[in-house]
PDB file of C-alpha atoms in Angstrom:
ATOM      1  CA  GLY R  63       0.000   0.000   0.000  1.00 40.00           C
ATOM      2  CA  THR R  64       1.047   3.639  -0.332  1.00 39.00           C
ATOM      3  CA  ASN R  65       2.577   5.368   2.648  1.00 42.00           C
ATOM      4  CA  PRO R  66       0.596   8.632   3.037  1.00 39.00           C
ATOM      5  CA  ASN R  67       3.556  10.243   4.782  1.00 41.00           C
ATOM      6  CA  ALA R  68       5.996   9.604   1.971  1.00 38.00           C
ATOM      7  CA  GLY R  69       6.708  12.046  -0.805  1.00 36.00           C
ATOM      8  CA  GLY R  70       7.752  11.583  -4.396  1.00 35.00           C
ATOM      9  CA  GLY R  71       5.298   8.778  -5.109  1.00 36.00           C
ATOM     10  CA  LEU R  72       7.288   6.198  -3.188  1.00 38.00           C
ATOM     11  CA  THR R  73       5.345   3.342  -1.631  1.00 45.00           C
ATOM     12  CA  ALA R  74       5.741   1.863   1.844  1.00 49.00           C
ATOM     13  CA  SER R  75       7.617  -1.068   0.341  1.00 52.00           C
ATOM     14  CA  SER R  76      10.111   1.061  -1.600  1.00 55.00           C
ATOM     15  CA  PRO R  77      13.655  -0.036  -0.672  1.00 60.00           C
ATOM     16  CA  ALA R  78      14.769   3.586  -0.201  1.00 59.00           C
ATOM     17  CA  LEU R  79      12.037   4.249   2.365  1.00 61.00           C
ATOM     18  CA  LEU R  80      12.492   0.927   4.144  1.00 63.00           C
ATOM     19  CA  GLU R  81      16.202   1.607   4.516  1.00 67.00           C
ATOM     20  CA  LYS R  82      15.666   5.049   6.063  1.00 80.00           C
ATOM     21  CA  ALA R  83      12.806   4.148   8.414  1.00 88.00           C
ATOM     22  CA  ARG R  84      13.607   3.208  11.992  1.00 93.00           C
ATOM     23  CA  PRO R  85      12.030   0.189  13.671  1.00 95.00           C
ATOM     24  CA  ILE R  86       9.296   0.365  16.303  1.00 96.00           C
ATOM     25  CA  ARG R  87      10.402  -0.961  19.702  1.00 94.00           C
ATOM     26  CA  LEU R  88       8.570  -2.462  22.669  1.00 92.00           C
ATOM     27  CA  GLY R  89       7.705   0.163  25.255  1.00 90.00           C
ATOM     28  CA  GLU R  90       7.238   2.925  22.672  1.00 94.00           C
ATOM     29  CA  THR R  91       4.138   5.100  22.553  1.00 95.00           C
ATOM     30  CA  VAL R  92       2.569   5.182  19.105  1.00 97.00           C
ATOM     31  CA  HIS R  93      -0.283   6.538  17.026  1.00 97.00           C
ATOM     32  CA  LEU R  94      -2.187   4.171  14.758  1.00 96.00           C
ATOM     33  CA  LEU R  95      -3.783   5.714  11.670  1.00 94.00           C
ATOM     34  CA  THR R  96      -6.194   4.367   9.107  1.00 93.00           C
ATOM     35  CA  THR R  97      -5.258   4.764   5.450  1.00 89.00           C
ATOM     36  CA  SER R  98      -7.836   7.588   5.295  1.00 89.00           C
ATOM     37  CA  GLY R  99      -5.836   9.512   7.928  1.00 92.00           C
ATOM     38  CA  LYS R 100      -8.018   8.932  10.984  1.00 94.00           C
ATOM     39  CA  TYR R 101      -6.434   8.067  14.342  1.00 96.00           C
ATOM     40  CA  LEU R 102      -7.331   5.227  16.676  1.00 96.00           C
ATOM     41  CA  GLU R 103      -8.793   6.803  19.784  1.00 96.00           C
ATOM     42  CA  VAL R 104     -10.123   5.468  23.077  1.00 95.00           C
ATOM     43  CA  SER R 105     -13.365   6.993  24.367  1.00 92.00           C
ATOM     44  CA  GLY R 106     -14.352   5.437  27.683  1.00 91.00           C
ATOM     45  CA  ASP R 107     -13.619   1.835  26.771  1.00 91.00           C
ATOM     46  CA  ASP R 108     -14.669   2.185  23.130  1.00 93.00           C
ATOM     47  CA  ILE R 109     -12.124   2.318  20.301  1.00 94.00           C
ATOM     48  CA  GLN R 110     -12.928   4.466  17.292  1.00 94.00           C
ATOM     49  CA  ALA R 111     -11.199   6.110  14.328  1.00 95.00           C
ATOM     50  CA  ARG R 112     -11.336   9.893  14.603  1.00 95.00           C
ATOM     51  CA  ASN R 113      -9.627  12.995  13.285  1.00 95.00           C
ATOM     52  CA  ARG R 114      -6.323  13.940  14.870  1.00 95.00           C
ATOM     53  CA  SER R 115      -6.746  15.652  18.235  1.00 93.00           C
ATOM     54  CA  GLY R 116      -3.264  15.573  19.774  1.00 87.00           C
ATOM     55  CA  LEU R 117      -4.817  14.206  22.973  1.00 92.00           C
ATOM     56  CA  GLN R 118      -3.606  11.308  25.121  1.00 94.00           C
ATOM     57  CA  GLN R 119      -6.613   9.267  23.978  1.00 96.00           C
ATOM     58  CA  GLN R 120      -4.913   8.709  20.623  1.00 97.00           C
ATOM     59  CA  ARG R 121      -1.737   7.276  22.146  1.00 96.00           C
ATOM     60  CA  PHE R 122      -1.021   3.580  22.710  1.00 96.00           C
ATOM     61  CA  VAL R 123       1.911   1.806  24.347  1.00 94.00           C
ATOM     62  CA  VAL R 124       3.308  -1.209  22.476  1.00 94.00           C
ATOM     63  CA  CYS R 125       3.734  -3.954  25.092  1.00 91.00           C
ATOM     64  CA  PRO R 126       4.926  -7.544  24.708  1.00 88.00           C
ATOM     65  CA  TYR R 127       2.298 -10.244  24.992  1.00 88.00           C
ATOM     66  CA  LEU R 128       3.521 -12.183  28.016  1.00 77.00           C
ATOM     67  CA  ASN R 129       0.773 -14.823  28.252  1.00 67.00           C
ATOM     68  CA  SER R 130       0.233 -14.744  32.039  1.00 47.00           C
ATOM     69  CA  GLN R 131       3.933 -14.207  32.816  1.00 51.00           C
ATOM     70  CA  VAL R 132       3.313 -10.701  34.144  1.00 52.00           C
ATOM     71  CA  PRO R 133       2.160 -10.265  37.774  1.00 52.00           C
ATOM     72  CA  ASP R 134      -1.472  -9.358  38.435  1.00 58.00           C
ATOM     73  CA  MET R 135      -1.400  -5.577  38.647  1.00 58.00           C
ATOM     74  CA  ALA R 136      -5.029  -4.844  37.814  1.00 58.00           C
ATOM     75  CA  GLU R 137      -5.399  -2.616  40.872  1.00 64.00           C
ATOM     76  CA  GLU R 138      -2.150  -0.739  40.350  1.00 65.00           C
ATOM     77  CA  PRO R 139      -2.011   2.751  38.757  1.00 66.00           C
ATOM     78  CA  PHE R 140      -1.243   3.179  35.051  1.00 62.00           C
ATOM     79  CA  PRO R 141       2.502   3.995  35.377  1.00 64.00           C
ATOM     80  CA  LYS R 142       3.146   0.817  37.376  1.00 65.00           C
ATOM     81  CA  ARG R 143       1.184  -1.345  34.928  1.00 61.00           C
ATOM     82  CA  LYS R 144       3.038   0.194  31.994  1.00 61.00           C
ATOM     83  CA  LEU R 145       6.396  -0.520  33.657  1.00 64.00           C
ATOM     84  CA  ALA R 146       5.458  -4.101  34.527  1.00 61.00           C
ATOM     85  CA  ASN R 147       4.410  -4.790  30.948  1.00 62.00           C
ATOM     86  CA  THR R 148       7.413  -3.255  29.212  1.00 64.00           C
ATOM     87  CA  ALA R 149      10.403  -3.233  31.592  1.00 66.00           C
ATOM     88  CA  THR R 150      11.841  -6.657  30.743  1.00 68.00           C
ATOM     89  CA  PHE R 151      11.561  -6.315  26.973  1.00 76.00           C
ATOM     90  CA  LYS R 152      11.782  -2.547  26.571  1.00 76.00           C
ATOM     91  CA  GLY R 153      13.801  -1.516  23.545  1.00 85.00           C
ATOM     92  CA  MET R 154      13.426  -4.790  21.646  1.00 90.00           C
ATOM     93  CA  VAL R 155      12.517  -4.303  17.988  1.00 94.00           C
ATOM     94  CA  VAL R 156       9.012  -5.429  16.999  1.00 94.00           C
ATOM     95  CA  ARG R 157       9.164  -7.834  14.062  1.00 94.00           C
ATOM     96  CA  ASP R 158       6.629  -9.204  11.609  1.00 94.00           C
ATOM     97  CA  GLY R 159       4.686 -11.982  13.357  1.00 92.00           C
ATOM     98  CA  ASP R 160       5.397 -10.819  16.917  1.00 92.00           C
ATOM     99  CA  ALA R 161       2.501 -10.975  19.377  1.00 91.00           C
ATOM    100  CA  ILE R 162       2.034  -7.675  21.180  1.00 93.00           C
ATOM    101  CA  CYS R 163      -0.683  -5.976  23.196  1.00 93.00           C
ATOM    102  CA  LEU R 164      -1.687  -2.320  23.121  1.00 95.00           C
ATOM    103  CA  MET R 165      -2.206  -0.323  26.306  1.00 92.00           C
ATOM    104  CA  ALA R 166      -4.560   2.630  25.898  1.00 93.00           C
ATOM    105  CA  SER R 167      -4.325   5.950  27.733  1.00 91.00           C
ATOM    106  CA  ASN R 168      -7.028   4.795  30.176  1.00 89.00           C
ATOM    107  CA  GLY R 169      -4.554   2.209  31.492  1.00 87.00           C
ATOM    108  CA  TYR R 170      -6.425  -0.718  29.986  1.00 91.00           C
ATOM    109  CA  PHE R 171      -5.578  -3.025  27.102  1.00 92.00           C
ATOM    110  CA  LEU R 172      -7.334  -3.458  23.787  1.00 94.00           C
ATOM    111  CA  GLY R 173      -9.032  -6.818  23.385  1.00 92.00           C
ATOM    112  CA  ILE R 174     -11.825  -8.592  21.551  1.00 89.00           C
ATOM    113  CA  THR R 175     -15.157  -9.534  23.092  1.00 78.00           C
ATOM    114  CA  GLN R 176     -15.445 -13.180  24.057  1.00 67.00           C
ATOM    115  CA  GLY R 177     -18.093 -15.819  23.429  1.00 58.00           C
ATOM    116  CA  GLU R 178     -20.181 -16.655  20.377  1.00 55.00           C
ATOM    117  CA  GLU R 179     -23.041 -14.520  21.690  1.00 53.00           C
ATOM    118  CA  GLU R 180     -20.755 -11.490  21.452  1.00 58.00           C
ATOM    119  CA  ALA R 181     -20.173 -11.917  17.724  1.00 59.00           C
ATOM    120  CA  GLU R 182     -22.154  -9.858  15.219  1.00 70.00           C
ATOM    121  CA  PRO R 183     -24.095 -11.608  12.425  1.00 64.00           C
ATOM    122  CA  SER R 184     -21.235 -10.737  10.051  1.00 67.00           C
ATOM    123  CA  GLY R 185     -18.807 -12.572  12.336  1.00 74.00           C
ATOM    124  CA  ARG R 186     -17.185  -9.325  13.452  1.00 84.00           C
ATOM    125  CA  ARG R 187     -16.293  -8.841  17.102  1.00 88.00           C
ATOM    126  CA  VAL R 188     -16.158  -5.579  19.008  1.00 89.00           C
ATOM    127  CA  VAL R 189     -12.786  -4.260  20.194  1.00 92.00           C
ATOM    128  CA  LYS R 190     -12.773  -2.640  23.647  1.00 92.00           C
ATOM    129  CA  ALA R 191     -10.121  -1.059  25.876  1.00 92.00           C
ATOM    130  CA  ASP R 192     -11.383  -2.635  29.073  1.00 89.00           C
ATOM    131  CA  PHE R 193      -8.891  -5.397  29.923  1.00 89.00           C
ATOM    132  CA  PRO R 194      -6.911  -4.577  33.110  1.00 84.00           C
ATOM    133  CA  VAL R 195      -4.099  -6.952  32.130  1.00 80.00           C
ATOM    134  CA  GLY R 196      -2.715  -7.674  28.673  1.00 77.00           C
ATOM    135  CA  SER R 197      -1.557 -11.199  29.440  1.00 77.00           C
ATOM    136  CA  VAL R 198      -4.840 -12.823  28.359  1.00 83.00           C
ATOM    137  CA  PRO R 199      -5.462 -14.264  24.864  1.00 86.00           C
ATOM    138  CA  PRO R 200      -8.170 -11.739  23.809  1.00 90.00           C
ATOM    139  CA  CYS R 201      -5.549  -8.951  24.055  1.00 91.00           C
ATOM    140  CA  ALA R 202      -2.875 -10.653  21.964  1.00 91.00           C
ATOM    141  CA  MET R 203      -2.399  -8.959  18.588  1.00 93.00           C
ATOM    142  CA  VAL R 204      -0.028 -10.325  15.960  1.00 93.00           C
ATOM    143  CA  MET R 205       1.741  -7.453  14.193  1.00 93.00           C
ATOM    144  CA  ARG R 206       2.029  -8.063  10.453  1.00 93.00           C
ATOM    145  CA  THR R 207       3.983  -5.728   8.195  1.00 93.00           C
ATOM    146  CA  ALA R 208       2.443  -4.456   4.948  1.00 90.00           C
ATOM    147  CA  SER R 209       5.837  -4.278   3.233  1.00 87.00           C
ATOM    148  CA  ARG R 210       8.726  -6.655   2.613  1.00 87.00           C
ATOM    149  CA  SER R 211      10.383  -5.524   5.821  1.00 90.00           C
ATOM    150  CA  LYS R 212      10.795  -8.116   8.573  1.00 92.00           C
ATOM    151  CA  GLU R 213      10.726  -5.293  11.124  1.00 95.00           C
ATOM    152  CA  VAL R 214       7.770  -3.065  12.013  1.00 96.00           C
ATOM    153  CA  LEU R 215       8.867   0.361  10.788  1.00 96.00           C
ATOM    154  CA  ASP R 216       7.893   3.834  11.941  1.00 96.00           C
ATOM    155  CA  GLY R 217       5.544   5.495   9.460  1.00 95.00           C
ATOM    156  CA  HIS R 218       4.795   2.292   7.551  1.00 95.00           C
ATOM    157  CA  GLY R 219       1.854  -0.042   7.142  1.00 95.00           C
ATOM    158  CA  VAL R 220       0.852  -2.843   9.512  1.00 95.00           C
ATOM    159  CA  PHE R 221      -2.054  -5.185  10.074  1.00 94.00           C
ATOM    160  CA  LEU R 222      -3.230  -6.191  13.548  1.00 94.00           C
ATOM    161  CA  GLN R 223      -4.418  -9.783  13.667  1.00 92.00           C
ATOM    162  CA  SER R 224      -6.026 -11.315  16.755  1.00 91.00           C
ATOM    163  CA  LEU R 225      -4.013 -14.265  18.066  1.00 88.00           C
ATOM    164  CA  ALA R 226      -7.189 -15.750  19.567  1.00 85.00           C
ATOM    165  CA  SER R 227      -9.492 -15.518  16.534  1.00 83.00           C
ATOM    166  CA  ALA R 228      -7.154 -14.791  13.556  1.00 86.00           C
ATOM    167  CA  GLN R 229      -9.445 -11.858  12.724  1.00 89.00           C
ATOM    168  CA  LEU R 230      -8.121  -8.505  11.537  1.00 91.00           C
ATOM    169  CA  LEU R 231      -8.676  -5.059  13.022  1.00 92.00           C
ATOM    170  CA  CYS R 232     -10.964  -2.919  10.897  1.00 89.00           C
ATOM    171  CA  PHE R 233     -13.635  -0.226  11.292  1.00 88.00           C
ATOM    172  CA  ASP R 234     -17.351  -0.255  10.586  1.00 84.00           C
ATOM    173  CA  ASP R 235     -19.344   2.522   8.908  1.00 83.00           C
ATOM    174  CA  ALA R 236     -19.541   4.394  12.240  1.00 85.00           C
ATOM    175  CA  PHE R 237     -15.716   4.189  12.618  1.00 90.00           C
ATOM    176  CA  ALA R 238     -15.959   1.788  15.578  1.00 90.00           C
ATOM    177  CA  ALA R 239     -13.097  -0.722  15.876  1.00 91.00           C
ATOM    178  CA  LYS R 240     -13.988  -4.316  15.068  1.00 90.00           C
ATOM    179  CA  MET R 241     -12.231  -7.572  14.325  1.00 88.00           C
ATOM    180  CA  GLU R 242     -13.370  -9.221  11.113  1.00 84.00           C
ATOM    181  CA  PRO R 243     -12.572 -12.565   9.480  1.00 75.00           C
ATOM    182  CA  LYS R 244     -10.082 -12.683   6.636  1.00 67.00           C
ATOM    183  CA  GLN R 245     -11.589 -12.968   3.182  1.00 58.00           C
ATOM    184  CA  PRO R 246     -11.457 -16.342   1.367  1.00 47.00           C
ATOM    185  CA  PRO R 247      -7.871 -16.972   0.178  1.00 45.00           C
ATOM    186  CA  GLY R 248      -8.936 -17.043  -3.469  1.00 47.00           C
ATOM    187  CA  GLU R 249      -9.935 -13.385  -3.274  1.00 47.00           C
ATOM    188  CA  LEU R 250      -6.714 -12.149  -1.694  1.00 43.00           C
ATOM    189  CA  ARG R 251      -3.562 -10.788  -3.256  1.00 44.00           C
ATOM    190  CA  GLN R 252       0.081 -11.145  -2.172  1.00 46.00           C
ATOM    191  CA  ILE R 253       0.159 -10.739   1.616  1.00 48.00           C
ATOM    192  CA  GLY R 254      -3.442 -11.915   1.972  1.00 63.00           C
ATOM    193  CA  PHE R 255      -4.880  -8.841   3.671  1.00 77.00           C
ATOM    194  CA  GLN R 256      -7.173  -6.108   2.410  1.00 78.00           C
ATOM    195  CA  GLU R 257      -6.089  -2.508   1.939  1.00 80.00           C
ATOM    196  CA  GLU R 258      -8.865  -1.214   4.234  1.00 81.00           C
ATOM    197  CA  GLN R 259      -7.475  -3.343   7.074  1.00 88.00           C
ATOM    198  CA  GLN R 260      -4.101  -1.619   6.906  1.00 93.00           C
ATOM    199  CA  LEU R 261      -2.953   0.834   9.568  1.00 95.00           C
ATOM    200  CA  ILE R 262       0.004   3.203   9.643  1.00 95.00           C
ATOM    201  CA  ILE R 263       2.047   3.051  12.848  1.00 97.00           C
ATOM    202  CA  GLN R 264       3.824   6.207  13.981  1.00 96.00           C
ATOM    203  CA  ALA R 265       6.116   6.519  16.988  1.00 96.00           C
ATOM    204  CA  LEU R 266       5.354   9.497  19.187  1.00 91.00           C
ATOM    205  CA  ARG R 267       7.995  12.120  18.692  1.00 81.00           C
ATOM    206  CA  ARG R 268       9.793  13.062  21.875  1.00 69.00           C
ATOM    207  CA  PRO R 269      10.501  16.783  22.283  1.00 64.00           C
ATOM    208  CA  ARG R 270      14.195  17.566  22.143  1.00 61.00           C
ATOM    209  CA  ARG R 271      15.695  18.784  25.378  1.00 61.00           C
ATOM    210  CA  ARG R 272      17.407  22.100  25.114  1.00 61.00           C
ATOM    211  CA  LYS R 273      20.811  22.291  26.707  1.00 59.00           C
ATOM    212  CA  ALA R 274      21.052  24.992  29.341  1.00 58.00           C
ATOM    213  CA  ASN R 275      23.744  27.511  28.626  1.00 57.00           C
ATOM    214  CA  SER R 276      26.533  27.335  31.127  1.00 48.00           C
ATOM    215  CA  ILE R 277      27.207  30.532  33.062  1.00 47.00           C
TER     216      ILE R 277
END
């Protein structure tokens, strides 16, 4: 797919862009954008795609999926939960196929609703930010790159695929986040995902610290 942040008509898979882009690392805070330029945003425990606001609600922490290896910190404040979920693996590059979980600004993790009764007639499942710990299967998201890169790169395309259901993150007509089944293989091209299921991942830029002039 085309990288909307790239100039000169280069695509996200262009070797020149892949070489210049830096990888996303565990523990980083990121924005996730749809290909139409809308940002993932948490509102209460709902996840929607909205216009850029610059608010905390559009920021997500990339955490490793630890599968019950992290201590139960459901009652702890957000900073402690963030540390517990990223400290051991912080700084490790996220690669294609890695299972991660996303912590929202409300201190909870994104996850899919459970049980057959929760599924919509289309087979889609609702995505909520209401899981106090990310070490449960509904929160596990497999990060898939939309380019030839084996690393997840800043400013480039990714797909988020549920480890529990193999469904892909998408948005309905009201811009609410859902997980939907993959299309039949015969209808897919190359990487097997649809363009509308692609997201652009952007690392949050840290403000540069100004050096104080010595007296």
